[in-house]
Tab-separated table of C-alpha atoms in Angstrom:
chain	number	residue	atom	x	y	z
A	30	MET	CA	0.000	0.000	0.000
A	31	ALA	CA	2.821	2.396	0.830
A	32	GLN	CA	4.419	1.710	-2.532
A	33	ARG	CA	1.147	2.533	-4.246
A	34	MET	CA	0.884	5.861	-2.425
A	35	ILE	CA	4.440	6.767	-3.430
A	36	PHE	CA	3.669	5.806	-7.032
A	37	LEU	CA	0.519	7.924	-7.080
A	38	ARG	CA	2.352	10.874	-5.528
A	39	GLU	CA	5.105	10.657	-8.159
A	40	ARG	CA	2.523	10.288	-10.907
A	41	ARG	CA	0.638	13.339	-9.663
A	42	ARG	CA	3.876	15.326	-9.517
A	43	ALA	CA	4.734	14.320	-13.097
A	44	SER	CA	1.264	15.265	-14.324
A	45	MET	CA	1.521	18.649	-12.583
A	46	ARG	CA	4.892	19.216	-14.249
A	47	ARG	CA	3.412	18.304	-17.609
A	48	MET	CA	0.399	20.546	-17.038
A	49	SER	CA	2.567	23.512	-16.043
A	50	PHE	CA	4.684	22.993	-19.170
A	51	VAL	CA	1.561	22.932	-21.360
A	52	VAL	CA	0.223	26.104	-19.724
A	53	LEU	CA	3.582	27.837	-20.208
A	54	LEU	CA	3.678	26.779	-23.854
A	55	MET	CA	0.132	28.049	-24.410
A	56	ALA	CA	0.982	31.391	-22.779
A	57	VAL	CA	4.051	31.845	-24.982
A	58	THR	CA	2.032	30.898	-28.070
A	59	MET	CA	-0.673	33.409	-27.145
A	60	MET	CA	1.919	36.159	-26.630
A	61	ILE	CA	3.462	35.452	-30.048
A	62	PHE	CA	0.015	35.439	-31.673
A	63	LEU	CA	-0.963	38.743	-30.056
A	64	ALA	CA	2.346	40.314	-31.098
A	65	GLY	CA	1.663	39.181	-34.680
A	66	VAL	CA	-1.838	40.631	-34.581
A	67	ARG	CA	-0.470	43.926	-33.268
A	68	VAL	CA	2.133	44.102	-36.045
A	69	GLY	CA	-0.530	43.215	-38.620
A	70	VAL	CA	-2.844	45.954	-37.377
A	71	GLN	CA	-0.020	48.501	-37.446
A	72	TYR	CA	0.919	47.434	-40.977
A	73	ALA	CA	-2.703	47.610	-42.128
A	74	SER	CA	-3.087	51.108	-40.696
A	75	GLN	CA	-0.018	52.294	-42.633
A	76	ILE	CA	-1.307	51.084	-46.002
A	77	ASN	CA	-2.615	53.909	-48.143
A	78	GLU	CA	-6.347	53.550	-48.831
A	79	ARG	CA	-5.894	54.116	-52.572
A	80	THR	CA	-3.370	51.276	-52.834
A	81	PRO	CA	-4.988	47.893	-53.549
A	82	VAL	CA	-4.452	45.233	-50.922
A	83	PHE	CA	-2.650	42.910	-53.356
A	84	ALA	CA	-0.556	45.628	-55.011
A	85	SER	CA	2.622	44.184	-53.511
A	86	LEU	CA	1.952	40.877	-55.298
A	87	GLU	CA	1.587	42.487	-58.722
A	88	HIS	CA	4.719	42.945	-60.812
């Protein structure tokens, strides 16, 4: 029984470590996404209204 309790405690600790890693990874991903959205909004606000959206793709 004591061995089982130790096993469960170690398993719980490993799952908490895994969960904290996943939460950290999600937070970093969200920060990168929000930074990209901010840069995209700034870029879109700098585009002249008379310039077509796909003008940079035309040669």
